Every structure is written in C-alpha cells, then in structure tokens.
mmCIF file of C-alpha atoms in Angstrom:
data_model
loop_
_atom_site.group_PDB
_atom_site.id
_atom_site.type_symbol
_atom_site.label_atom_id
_atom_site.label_comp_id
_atom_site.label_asym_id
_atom_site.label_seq_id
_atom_site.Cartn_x
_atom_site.Cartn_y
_atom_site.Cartn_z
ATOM 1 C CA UNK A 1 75.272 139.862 99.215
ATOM 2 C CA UNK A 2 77.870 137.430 97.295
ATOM 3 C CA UNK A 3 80.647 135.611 98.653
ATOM 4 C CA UNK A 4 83.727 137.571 97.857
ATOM 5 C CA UNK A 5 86.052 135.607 95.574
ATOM 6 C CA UNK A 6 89.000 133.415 97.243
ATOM 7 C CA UNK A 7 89.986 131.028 94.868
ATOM 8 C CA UNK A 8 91.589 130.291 91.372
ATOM 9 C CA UNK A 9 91.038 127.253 90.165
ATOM 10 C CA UNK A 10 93.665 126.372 87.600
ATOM 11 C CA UNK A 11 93.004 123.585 85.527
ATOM 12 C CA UNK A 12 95.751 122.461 82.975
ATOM 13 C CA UNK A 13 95.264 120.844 79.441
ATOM 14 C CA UNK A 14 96.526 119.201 76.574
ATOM 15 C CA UNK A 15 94.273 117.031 74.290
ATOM 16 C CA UNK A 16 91.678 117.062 76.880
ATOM 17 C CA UNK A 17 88.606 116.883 75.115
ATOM 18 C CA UNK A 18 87.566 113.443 75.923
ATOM 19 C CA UNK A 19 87.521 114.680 79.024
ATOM 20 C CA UNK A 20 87.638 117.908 80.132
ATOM 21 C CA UNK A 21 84.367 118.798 80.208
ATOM 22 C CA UNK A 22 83.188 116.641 83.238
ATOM 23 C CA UNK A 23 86.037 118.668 85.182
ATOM 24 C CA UNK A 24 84.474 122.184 84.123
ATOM 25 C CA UNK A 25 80.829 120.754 84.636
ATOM 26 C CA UNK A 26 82.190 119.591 88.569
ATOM 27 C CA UNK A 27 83.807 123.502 88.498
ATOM 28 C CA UNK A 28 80.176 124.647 87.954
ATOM 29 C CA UNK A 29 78.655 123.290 90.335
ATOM 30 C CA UNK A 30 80.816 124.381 92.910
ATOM 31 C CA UNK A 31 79.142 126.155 95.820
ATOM 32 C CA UNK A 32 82.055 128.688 96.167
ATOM 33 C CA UNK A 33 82.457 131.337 93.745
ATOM 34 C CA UNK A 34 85.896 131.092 92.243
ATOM 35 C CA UNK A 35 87.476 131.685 89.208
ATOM 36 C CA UNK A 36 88.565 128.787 86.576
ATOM 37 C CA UNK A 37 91.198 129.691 84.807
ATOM 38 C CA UNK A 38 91.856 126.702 82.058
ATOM 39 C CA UNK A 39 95.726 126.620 80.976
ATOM 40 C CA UNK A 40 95.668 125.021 77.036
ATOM 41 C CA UNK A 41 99.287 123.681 76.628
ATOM 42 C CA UNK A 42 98.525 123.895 72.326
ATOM 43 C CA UNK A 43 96.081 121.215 72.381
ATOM 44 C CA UNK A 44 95.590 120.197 68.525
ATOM 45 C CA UNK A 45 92.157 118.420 69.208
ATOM 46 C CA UNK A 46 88.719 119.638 69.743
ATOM 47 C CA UNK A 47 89.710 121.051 73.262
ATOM 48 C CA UNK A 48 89.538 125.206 71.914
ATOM 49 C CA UNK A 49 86.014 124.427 70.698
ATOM 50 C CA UNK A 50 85.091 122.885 73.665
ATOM 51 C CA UNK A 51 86.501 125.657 75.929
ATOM 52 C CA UNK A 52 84.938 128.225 73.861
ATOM 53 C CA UNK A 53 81.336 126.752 73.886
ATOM 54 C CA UNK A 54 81.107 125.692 77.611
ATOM 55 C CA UNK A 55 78.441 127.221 79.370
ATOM 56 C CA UNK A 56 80.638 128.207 82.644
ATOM 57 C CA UNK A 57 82.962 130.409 80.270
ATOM 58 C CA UNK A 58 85.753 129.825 81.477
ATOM 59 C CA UNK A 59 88.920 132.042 81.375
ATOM 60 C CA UNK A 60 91.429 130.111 78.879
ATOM 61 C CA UNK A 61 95.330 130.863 78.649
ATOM 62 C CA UNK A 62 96.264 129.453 75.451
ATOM 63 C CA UNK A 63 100.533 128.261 75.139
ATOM 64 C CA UNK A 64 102.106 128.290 72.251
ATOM 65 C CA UNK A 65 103.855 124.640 73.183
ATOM 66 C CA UNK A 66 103.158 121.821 75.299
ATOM 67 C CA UNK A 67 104.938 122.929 78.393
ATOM 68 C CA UNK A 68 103.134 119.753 80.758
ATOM 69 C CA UNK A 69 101.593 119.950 84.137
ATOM 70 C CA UNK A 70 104.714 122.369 85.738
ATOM 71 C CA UNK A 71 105.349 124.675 83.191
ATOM 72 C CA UNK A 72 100.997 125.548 82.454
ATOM 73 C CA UNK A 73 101.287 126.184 86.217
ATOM 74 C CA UNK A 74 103.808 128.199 86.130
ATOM 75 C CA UNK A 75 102.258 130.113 83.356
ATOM 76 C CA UNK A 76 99.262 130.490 85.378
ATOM 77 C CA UNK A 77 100.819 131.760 88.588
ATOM 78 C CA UNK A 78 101.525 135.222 87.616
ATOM 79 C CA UNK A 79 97.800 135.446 86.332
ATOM 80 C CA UNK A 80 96.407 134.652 89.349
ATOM 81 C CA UNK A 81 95.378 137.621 91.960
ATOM 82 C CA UNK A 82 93.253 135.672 94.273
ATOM 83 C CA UNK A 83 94.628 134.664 97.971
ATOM 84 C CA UNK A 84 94.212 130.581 97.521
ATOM 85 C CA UNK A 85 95.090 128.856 94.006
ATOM 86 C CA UNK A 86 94.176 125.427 92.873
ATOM 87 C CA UNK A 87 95.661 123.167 91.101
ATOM 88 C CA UNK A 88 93.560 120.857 89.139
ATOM 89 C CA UNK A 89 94.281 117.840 86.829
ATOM 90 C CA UNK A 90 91.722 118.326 83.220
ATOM 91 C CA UNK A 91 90.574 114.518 84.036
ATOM 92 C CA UNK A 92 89.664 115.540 87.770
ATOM 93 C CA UNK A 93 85.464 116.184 88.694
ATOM 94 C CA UNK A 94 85.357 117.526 91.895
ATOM 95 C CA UNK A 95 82.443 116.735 94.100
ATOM 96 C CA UNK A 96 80.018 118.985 95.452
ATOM 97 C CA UNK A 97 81.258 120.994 98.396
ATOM 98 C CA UNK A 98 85.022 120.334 97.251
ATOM 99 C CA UNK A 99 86.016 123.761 97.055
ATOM 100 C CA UNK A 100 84.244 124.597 100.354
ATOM 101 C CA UNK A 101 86.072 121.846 102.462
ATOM 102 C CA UNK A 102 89.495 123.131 100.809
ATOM 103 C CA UNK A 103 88.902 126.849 101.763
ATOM 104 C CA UNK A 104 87.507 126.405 105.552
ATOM 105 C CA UNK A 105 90.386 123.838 106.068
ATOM 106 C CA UNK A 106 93.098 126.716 105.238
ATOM 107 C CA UNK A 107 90.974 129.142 107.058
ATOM 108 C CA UNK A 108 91.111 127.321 110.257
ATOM 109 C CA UNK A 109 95.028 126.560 110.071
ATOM 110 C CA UNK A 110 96.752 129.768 109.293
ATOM 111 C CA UNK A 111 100.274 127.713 109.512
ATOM 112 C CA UNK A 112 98.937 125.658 106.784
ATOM 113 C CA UNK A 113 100.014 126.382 103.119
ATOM 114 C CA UNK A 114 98.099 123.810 101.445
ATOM 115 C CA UNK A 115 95.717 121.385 101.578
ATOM 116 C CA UNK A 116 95.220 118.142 99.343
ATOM 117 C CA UNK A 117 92.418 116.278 98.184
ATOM 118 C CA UNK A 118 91.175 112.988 98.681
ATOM 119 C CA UNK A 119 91.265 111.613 95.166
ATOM 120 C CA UNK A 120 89.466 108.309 93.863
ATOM 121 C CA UNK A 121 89.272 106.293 91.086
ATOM 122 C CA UNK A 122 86.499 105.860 88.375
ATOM 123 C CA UNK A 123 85.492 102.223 90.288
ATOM 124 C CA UNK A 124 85.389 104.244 93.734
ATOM 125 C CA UNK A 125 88.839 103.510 95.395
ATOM 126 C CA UNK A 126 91.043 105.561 96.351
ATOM 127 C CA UNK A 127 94.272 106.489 94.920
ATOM 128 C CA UNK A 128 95.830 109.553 96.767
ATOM 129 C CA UNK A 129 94.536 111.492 100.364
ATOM 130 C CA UNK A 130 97.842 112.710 100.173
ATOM 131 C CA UNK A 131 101.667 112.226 99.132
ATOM 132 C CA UNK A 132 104.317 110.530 101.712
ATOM 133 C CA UNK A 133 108.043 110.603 101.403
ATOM 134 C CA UNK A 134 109.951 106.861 100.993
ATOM 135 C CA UNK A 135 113.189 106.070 102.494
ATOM 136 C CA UNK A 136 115.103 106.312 99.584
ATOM 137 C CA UNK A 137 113.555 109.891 98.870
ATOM 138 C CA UNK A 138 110.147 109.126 96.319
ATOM 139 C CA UNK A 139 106.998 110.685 96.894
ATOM 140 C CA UNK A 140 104.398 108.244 96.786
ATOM 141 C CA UNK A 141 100.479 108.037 97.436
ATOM 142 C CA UNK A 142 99.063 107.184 100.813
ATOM 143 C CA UNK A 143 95.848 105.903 100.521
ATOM 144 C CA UNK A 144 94.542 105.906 104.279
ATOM 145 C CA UNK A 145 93.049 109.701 105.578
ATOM 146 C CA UNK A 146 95.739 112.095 108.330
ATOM 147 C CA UNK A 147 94.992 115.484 109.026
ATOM 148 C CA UNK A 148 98.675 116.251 107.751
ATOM 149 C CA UNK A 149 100.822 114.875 105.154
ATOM 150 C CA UNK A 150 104.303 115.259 104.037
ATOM 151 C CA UNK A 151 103.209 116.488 100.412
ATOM 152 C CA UNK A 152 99.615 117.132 98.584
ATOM 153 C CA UNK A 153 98.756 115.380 95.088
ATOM 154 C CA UNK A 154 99.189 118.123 92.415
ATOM 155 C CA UNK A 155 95.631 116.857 90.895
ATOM 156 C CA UNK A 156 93.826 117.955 93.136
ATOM 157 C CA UNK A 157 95.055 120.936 95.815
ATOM 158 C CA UNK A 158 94.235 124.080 96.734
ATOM 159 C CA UNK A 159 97.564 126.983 98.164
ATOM 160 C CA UNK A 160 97.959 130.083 99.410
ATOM 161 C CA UNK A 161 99.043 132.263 96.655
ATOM 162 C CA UNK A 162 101.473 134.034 98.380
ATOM 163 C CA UNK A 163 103.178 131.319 100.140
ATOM 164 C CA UNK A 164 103.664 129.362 96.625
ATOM 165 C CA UNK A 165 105.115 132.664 95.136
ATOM 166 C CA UNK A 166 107.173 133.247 98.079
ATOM 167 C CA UNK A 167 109.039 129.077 98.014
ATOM 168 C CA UNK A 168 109.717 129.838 94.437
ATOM 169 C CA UNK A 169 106.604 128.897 92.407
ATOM 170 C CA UNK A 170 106.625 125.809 90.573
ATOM 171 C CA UNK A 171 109.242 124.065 88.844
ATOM 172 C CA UNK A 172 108.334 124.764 85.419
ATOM 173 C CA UNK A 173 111.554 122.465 84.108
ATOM 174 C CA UNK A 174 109.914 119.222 86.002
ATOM 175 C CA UNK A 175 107.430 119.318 82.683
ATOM 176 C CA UNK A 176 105.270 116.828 84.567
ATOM 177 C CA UNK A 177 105.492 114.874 87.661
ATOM 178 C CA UNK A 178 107.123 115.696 91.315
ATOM 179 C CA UNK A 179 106.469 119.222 91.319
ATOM 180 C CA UNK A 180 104.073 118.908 93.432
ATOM 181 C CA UNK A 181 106.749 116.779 95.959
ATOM 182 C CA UNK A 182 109.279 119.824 95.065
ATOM 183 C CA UNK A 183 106.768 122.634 96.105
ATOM 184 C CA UNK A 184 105.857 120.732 99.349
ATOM 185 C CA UNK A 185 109.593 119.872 100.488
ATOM 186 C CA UNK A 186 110.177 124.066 99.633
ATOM 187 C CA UNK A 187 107.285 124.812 101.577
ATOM 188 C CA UNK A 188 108.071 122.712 104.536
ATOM 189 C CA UNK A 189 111.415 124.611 104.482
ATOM 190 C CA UNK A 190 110.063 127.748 104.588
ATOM 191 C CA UNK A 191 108.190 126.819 107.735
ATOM 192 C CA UNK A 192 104.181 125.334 106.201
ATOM 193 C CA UNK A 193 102.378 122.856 106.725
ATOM 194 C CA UNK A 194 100.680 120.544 104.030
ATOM 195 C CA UNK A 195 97.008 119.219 105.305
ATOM 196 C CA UNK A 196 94.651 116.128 104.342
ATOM 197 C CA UNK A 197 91.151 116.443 103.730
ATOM 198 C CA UNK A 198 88.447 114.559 102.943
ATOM 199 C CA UNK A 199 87.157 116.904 99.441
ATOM 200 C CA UNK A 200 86.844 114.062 96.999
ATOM 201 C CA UNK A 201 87.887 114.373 93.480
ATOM 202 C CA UNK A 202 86.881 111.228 90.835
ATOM 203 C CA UNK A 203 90.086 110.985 89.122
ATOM 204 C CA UNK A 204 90.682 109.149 85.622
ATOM 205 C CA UNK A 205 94.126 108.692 86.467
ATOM 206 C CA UNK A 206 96.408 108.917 83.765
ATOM 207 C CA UNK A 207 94.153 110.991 80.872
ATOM 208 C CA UNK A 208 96.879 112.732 79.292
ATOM 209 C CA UNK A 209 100.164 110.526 79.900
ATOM 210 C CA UNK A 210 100.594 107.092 80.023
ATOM 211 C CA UNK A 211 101.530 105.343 83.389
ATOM 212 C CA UNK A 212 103.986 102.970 82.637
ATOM 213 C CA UNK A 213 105.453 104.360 79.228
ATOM 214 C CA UNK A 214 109.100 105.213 79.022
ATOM 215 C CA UNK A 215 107.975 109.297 79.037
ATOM 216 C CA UNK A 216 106.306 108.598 82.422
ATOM 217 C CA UNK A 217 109.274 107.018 83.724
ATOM 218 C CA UNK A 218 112.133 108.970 82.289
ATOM 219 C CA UNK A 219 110.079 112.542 84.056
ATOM 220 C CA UNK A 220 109.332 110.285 87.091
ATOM 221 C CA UNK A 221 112.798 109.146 87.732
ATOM 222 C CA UNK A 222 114.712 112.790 86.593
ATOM 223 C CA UNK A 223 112.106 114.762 88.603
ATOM 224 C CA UNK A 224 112.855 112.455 91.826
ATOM 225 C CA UNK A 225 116.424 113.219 91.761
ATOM 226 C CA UNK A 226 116.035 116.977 90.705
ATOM 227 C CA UNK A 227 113.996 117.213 93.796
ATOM 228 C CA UNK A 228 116.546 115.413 96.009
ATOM 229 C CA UNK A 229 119.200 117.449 94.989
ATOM 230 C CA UNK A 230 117.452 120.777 95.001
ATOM 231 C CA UNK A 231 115.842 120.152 98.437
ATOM 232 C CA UNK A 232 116.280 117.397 100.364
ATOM 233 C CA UNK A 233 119.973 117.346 102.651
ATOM 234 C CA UNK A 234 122.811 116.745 100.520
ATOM 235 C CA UNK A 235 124.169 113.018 101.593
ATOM 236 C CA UNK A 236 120.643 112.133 100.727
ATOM 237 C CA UNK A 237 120.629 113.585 97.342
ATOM 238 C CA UNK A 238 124.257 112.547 96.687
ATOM 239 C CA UNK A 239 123.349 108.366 97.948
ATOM 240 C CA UNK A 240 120.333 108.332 95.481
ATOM 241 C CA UNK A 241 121.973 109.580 92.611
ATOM 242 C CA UNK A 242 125.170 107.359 93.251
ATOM 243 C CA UNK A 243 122.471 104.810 93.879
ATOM 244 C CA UNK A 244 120.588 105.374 90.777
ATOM 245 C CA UNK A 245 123.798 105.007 88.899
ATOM 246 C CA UNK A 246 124.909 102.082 90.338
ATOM 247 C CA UNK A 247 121.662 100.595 89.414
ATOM 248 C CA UNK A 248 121.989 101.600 85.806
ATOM 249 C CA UNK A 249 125.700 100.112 84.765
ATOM 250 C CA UNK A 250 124.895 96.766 86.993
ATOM 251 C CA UNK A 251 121.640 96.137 84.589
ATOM 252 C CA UNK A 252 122.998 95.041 81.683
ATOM 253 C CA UNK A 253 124.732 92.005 83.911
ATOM 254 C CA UNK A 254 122.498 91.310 86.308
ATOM 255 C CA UNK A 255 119.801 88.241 85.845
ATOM 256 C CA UNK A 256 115.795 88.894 86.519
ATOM 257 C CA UNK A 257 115.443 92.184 85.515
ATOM 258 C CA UNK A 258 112.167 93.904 86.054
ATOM 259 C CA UNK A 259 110.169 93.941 82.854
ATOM 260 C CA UNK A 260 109.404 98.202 83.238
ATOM 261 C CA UNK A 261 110.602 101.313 81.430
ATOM 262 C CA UNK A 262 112.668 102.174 84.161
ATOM 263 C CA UNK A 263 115.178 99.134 84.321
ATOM 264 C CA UNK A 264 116.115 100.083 80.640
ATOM 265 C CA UNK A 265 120.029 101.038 80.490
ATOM 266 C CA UNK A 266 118.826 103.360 77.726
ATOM 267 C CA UNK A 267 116.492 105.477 79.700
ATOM 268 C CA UNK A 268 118.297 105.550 82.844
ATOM 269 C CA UNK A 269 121.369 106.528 80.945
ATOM 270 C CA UNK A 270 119.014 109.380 79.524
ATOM 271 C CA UNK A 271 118.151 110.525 82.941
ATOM 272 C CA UNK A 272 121.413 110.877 84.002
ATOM 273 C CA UNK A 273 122.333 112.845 81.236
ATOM 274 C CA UNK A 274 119.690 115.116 82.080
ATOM 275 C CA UNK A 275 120.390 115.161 85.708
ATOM 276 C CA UNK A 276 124.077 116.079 84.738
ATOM 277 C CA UNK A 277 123.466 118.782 82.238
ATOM 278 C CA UNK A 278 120.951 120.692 84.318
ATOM 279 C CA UNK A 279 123.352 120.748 87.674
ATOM 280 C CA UNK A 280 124.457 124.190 87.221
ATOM 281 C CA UNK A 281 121.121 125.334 87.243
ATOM 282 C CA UNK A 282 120.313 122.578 90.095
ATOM 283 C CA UNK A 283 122.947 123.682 92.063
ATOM 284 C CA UNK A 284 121.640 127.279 91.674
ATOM 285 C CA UNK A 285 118.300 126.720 92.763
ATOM 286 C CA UNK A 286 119.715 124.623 95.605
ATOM 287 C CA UNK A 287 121.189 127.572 97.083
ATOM 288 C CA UNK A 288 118.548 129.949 96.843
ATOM 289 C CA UNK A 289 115.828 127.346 98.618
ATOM 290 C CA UNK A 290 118.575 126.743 101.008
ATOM 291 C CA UNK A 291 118.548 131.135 101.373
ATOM 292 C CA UNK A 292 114.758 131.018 101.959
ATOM 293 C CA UNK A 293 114.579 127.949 104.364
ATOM 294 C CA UNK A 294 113.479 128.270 107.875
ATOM 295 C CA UNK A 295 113.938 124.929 108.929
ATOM 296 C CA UNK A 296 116.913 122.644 107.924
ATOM 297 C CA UNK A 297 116.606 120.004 105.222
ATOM 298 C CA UNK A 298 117.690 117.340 108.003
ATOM 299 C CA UNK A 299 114.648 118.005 110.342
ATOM 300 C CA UNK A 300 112.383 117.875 107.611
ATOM 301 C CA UNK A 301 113.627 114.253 105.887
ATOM 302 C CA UNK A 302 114.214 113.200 109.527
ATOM 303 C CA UNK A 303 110.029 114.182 110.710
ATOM 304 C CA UNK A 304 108.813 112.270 107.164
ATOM 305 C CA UNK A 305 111.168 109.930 105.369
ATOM 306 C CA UNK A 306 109.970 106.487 106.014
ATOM 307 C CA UNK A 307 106.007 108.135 106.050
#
C-alpha cells in the first residue's frame, strides 16, 4: 500500500535551464511521494522544453511575467491542496532522504510551522542551516546547526499549508528576497515555531540573480525595511528607516566609502522611494498582521534580535 501524499514541492523558475534539471532529477529520487509542482516565471530559454521532456513529469504553472521568487510562490499557494508545501530554489538538488527528514521533523513538533534545510555549497560548505535576525533588523545565514531558528532559508523549506495561508501567504510584492524573513516574523506572531534540520540541499547559490549587482541590493535593502515596518515593533522599524536615510544623504560627503551597490546615493535614494510609495499599502498590511498576532512584536525581536 503507498504512502499517502503530504507534500508539494514547489520549485520556482526563470531561465533555469542550465540548471534545473539536477533539482527535478534530486525531486525524483526522493523517497517520499510528493508532488512537484514547477512555477515558470516566462522563462524565454530552453526551460519549457526541458520541463516538458523530463522524465518525472512534472506539473508546470506557466506566468505570463517574471513575477521572482515571492510572487511564483504566491501563484503556487492557491494550487496547492496538500497539508506541508515546499519551497524550493530551481538551482537546489536535494539529497536523498531530504524530504523524509523535513516531514518526520514537522510530524514530531505539532507547534512547529516550518522547518529549514541545511543548505551547502557546490565545494561542500555550508551556507545556510537556517536564518537569524541582526540587531539592526537583517536576516542573515547562520551557518552552525540549532534545533530552532528565528527564520528558515526560502531555498530550501518545507510549511504547513494551512499555517502559511492562515499568516497571510507570501509577500508576492517582495519580488525576491526576505520573504522568507517576512513569513517567519508573521508566523512567529501568530504563535509557530521555525525548526533546523540537518536535510541537505547542494545549492548553486545565486543561479538566477546576481549577488552583488545593484538588483540584488536594491530588493535586499527595500525588502529589509518592508519587513521591519510590516512586522517587527514600530521604534524598530521607524530607527532603521531613519537610519537608512541618514546613511544615504551623509554618502555623498563622507570619505572611504564601501565599494558595493548598496552605498550608491542613487540606489538607496531608489529604495526609499519605493519604501515611501508603497506605505499605504505597508501600513495596511501592518495592521492586519498586527489583527492576527498572538504574541507581541516586542517579545519576538526581544527572544531573537542579536541571534
């Protein structure tokens, strides 16, 4: 008699066909039955060929636009019937028994909403066993194994389907980067907890957007406010954006500058801009996180900032 079906793995594309079929050959071979559901965010490559001629068949949700990382989840979400959902980077190959680990590790903590993955890099060290939250509010990878952390790595997770629907979903506006540090602070509101694990995941790291570019920074450095203000209590929202802006109208002045994307006036200046248009809706979503939450924002930045 099968194994009933648990899991949706969602894996999210765009241009992936350098490397997308390692991920769906990992999927395969995955001792779990599941279901792969491959999100195409209008790839204009060979990645529809590729899709269409893999031998696991997977189920393929094509977009009519690139809507990154957050919105193909949030595409996805509504698709998805199973109890647990995973969320899985196109340049991620799972290693044998991943799944399992993931699904027993929810099983045995039923005040658990997610658990992350331990993911490594092609030369076999390790870049993420889960997220942890900075002083000044970033989420950034912790490299040495807990049984709990603050926040998962969106490569590589698996949720409960119900608990990610009933936060809010995912923040489809992020486009990439720190929704997966927005879902966690919503679900630590609303009472979860966010677990380690040792499932390994070989990551490339970087596939379909460019560490280091000004499009990594300018998501990396809106979404980390966004978050802030959205989730985290407000004097710590309101000192990193005053912060931020400080930052930005001292640069042009100041001597020994970083040489990064994200010490250019004209960026920062961009993310501000972006920050300041979308407060309405910010503001918005602020309240109705703040409607669902269980716990208070201050008990949850005072239990992890500093991580």
């Amino acid at each position: 008699m099968s194994s009933p079906l648990r899991s949706t793995v969602v894996v999210i594309t765009w241009r992936g066909a350098g490397h997308l079929e390692a991920c769906l050959d990992a999927l395969a071979a995955q001792d779990r039955p599941h279901r792969t559901l491959v999100v195409d965010n209008a790839s204009d490559d060979r990645t529809a060929e590729l899709l269409a001629g893999h031998p696991s068949a997977p189920e393929v949700l094509r977009l009519p636009r690139n809507t990154g990382y957050a919105g193909g989840l949030a595409a996805a979400l509504p698709q998805v019937s199973t109890p647990f959902i995973a969320w899985l980077n196109d340049d991620a190959a799972p290693e044998d028994g991943w799944l399992a680990v993931l699904e027993d590790a929810l099983d045995h903590a039923p005040d658990a909403a997610a658990v992350t993955s331990t993911l490594v890099r092609p030369d076999g060290t390790t870049q993420s066993t889960g997220v942890r939250l900075t002083a000044d509010g970033h989420g950034a990878d912790r490299t040495d194994p807990a049984p709990e952390v603050f926040s998962f790595c969106g490569g590589a997770v698996l949720l409960r389907t119900a608990a990610l629907r009933a936060c809010g979903g995912v923040p489809a506006s992020f486009f990439c980067y720190y929704e997966d540090t927005d879902t966690a602070w919503r679900l630590r509101l609303t009472g979860w907890r966010v677990l380690g694990s040792t499932a390994r995941v070989r990551h490339l790291h970087g596939a379909s957007t460019r560490p280091g570019s000004p499009a990594f920074h300018r998501w990396n450095e809106r979404n980390r406010l966004l978050m802030l203000l959205r989730c985290a209590p407000a004097a710590v929202a309101l000192r990193e954006l005053a912060r931020f802006a400080a930052i930005t109208v001292l640069l042009p002045v100041k001597r020994d500058v970083p040489d990064a994307a994200n010490f250019r006036p004209g960026l920062r200046l961009r993310v501000l801009g972006e920050v300041v248009r979308r407060l309405p809706a910010t503001m918005a979503a602020r309240r109705r996180i703040g409607g669902l939450a269980t716990i208070g924002r201050g008990a949850v930045w005072r239990r992890w900032s500093g991580g």
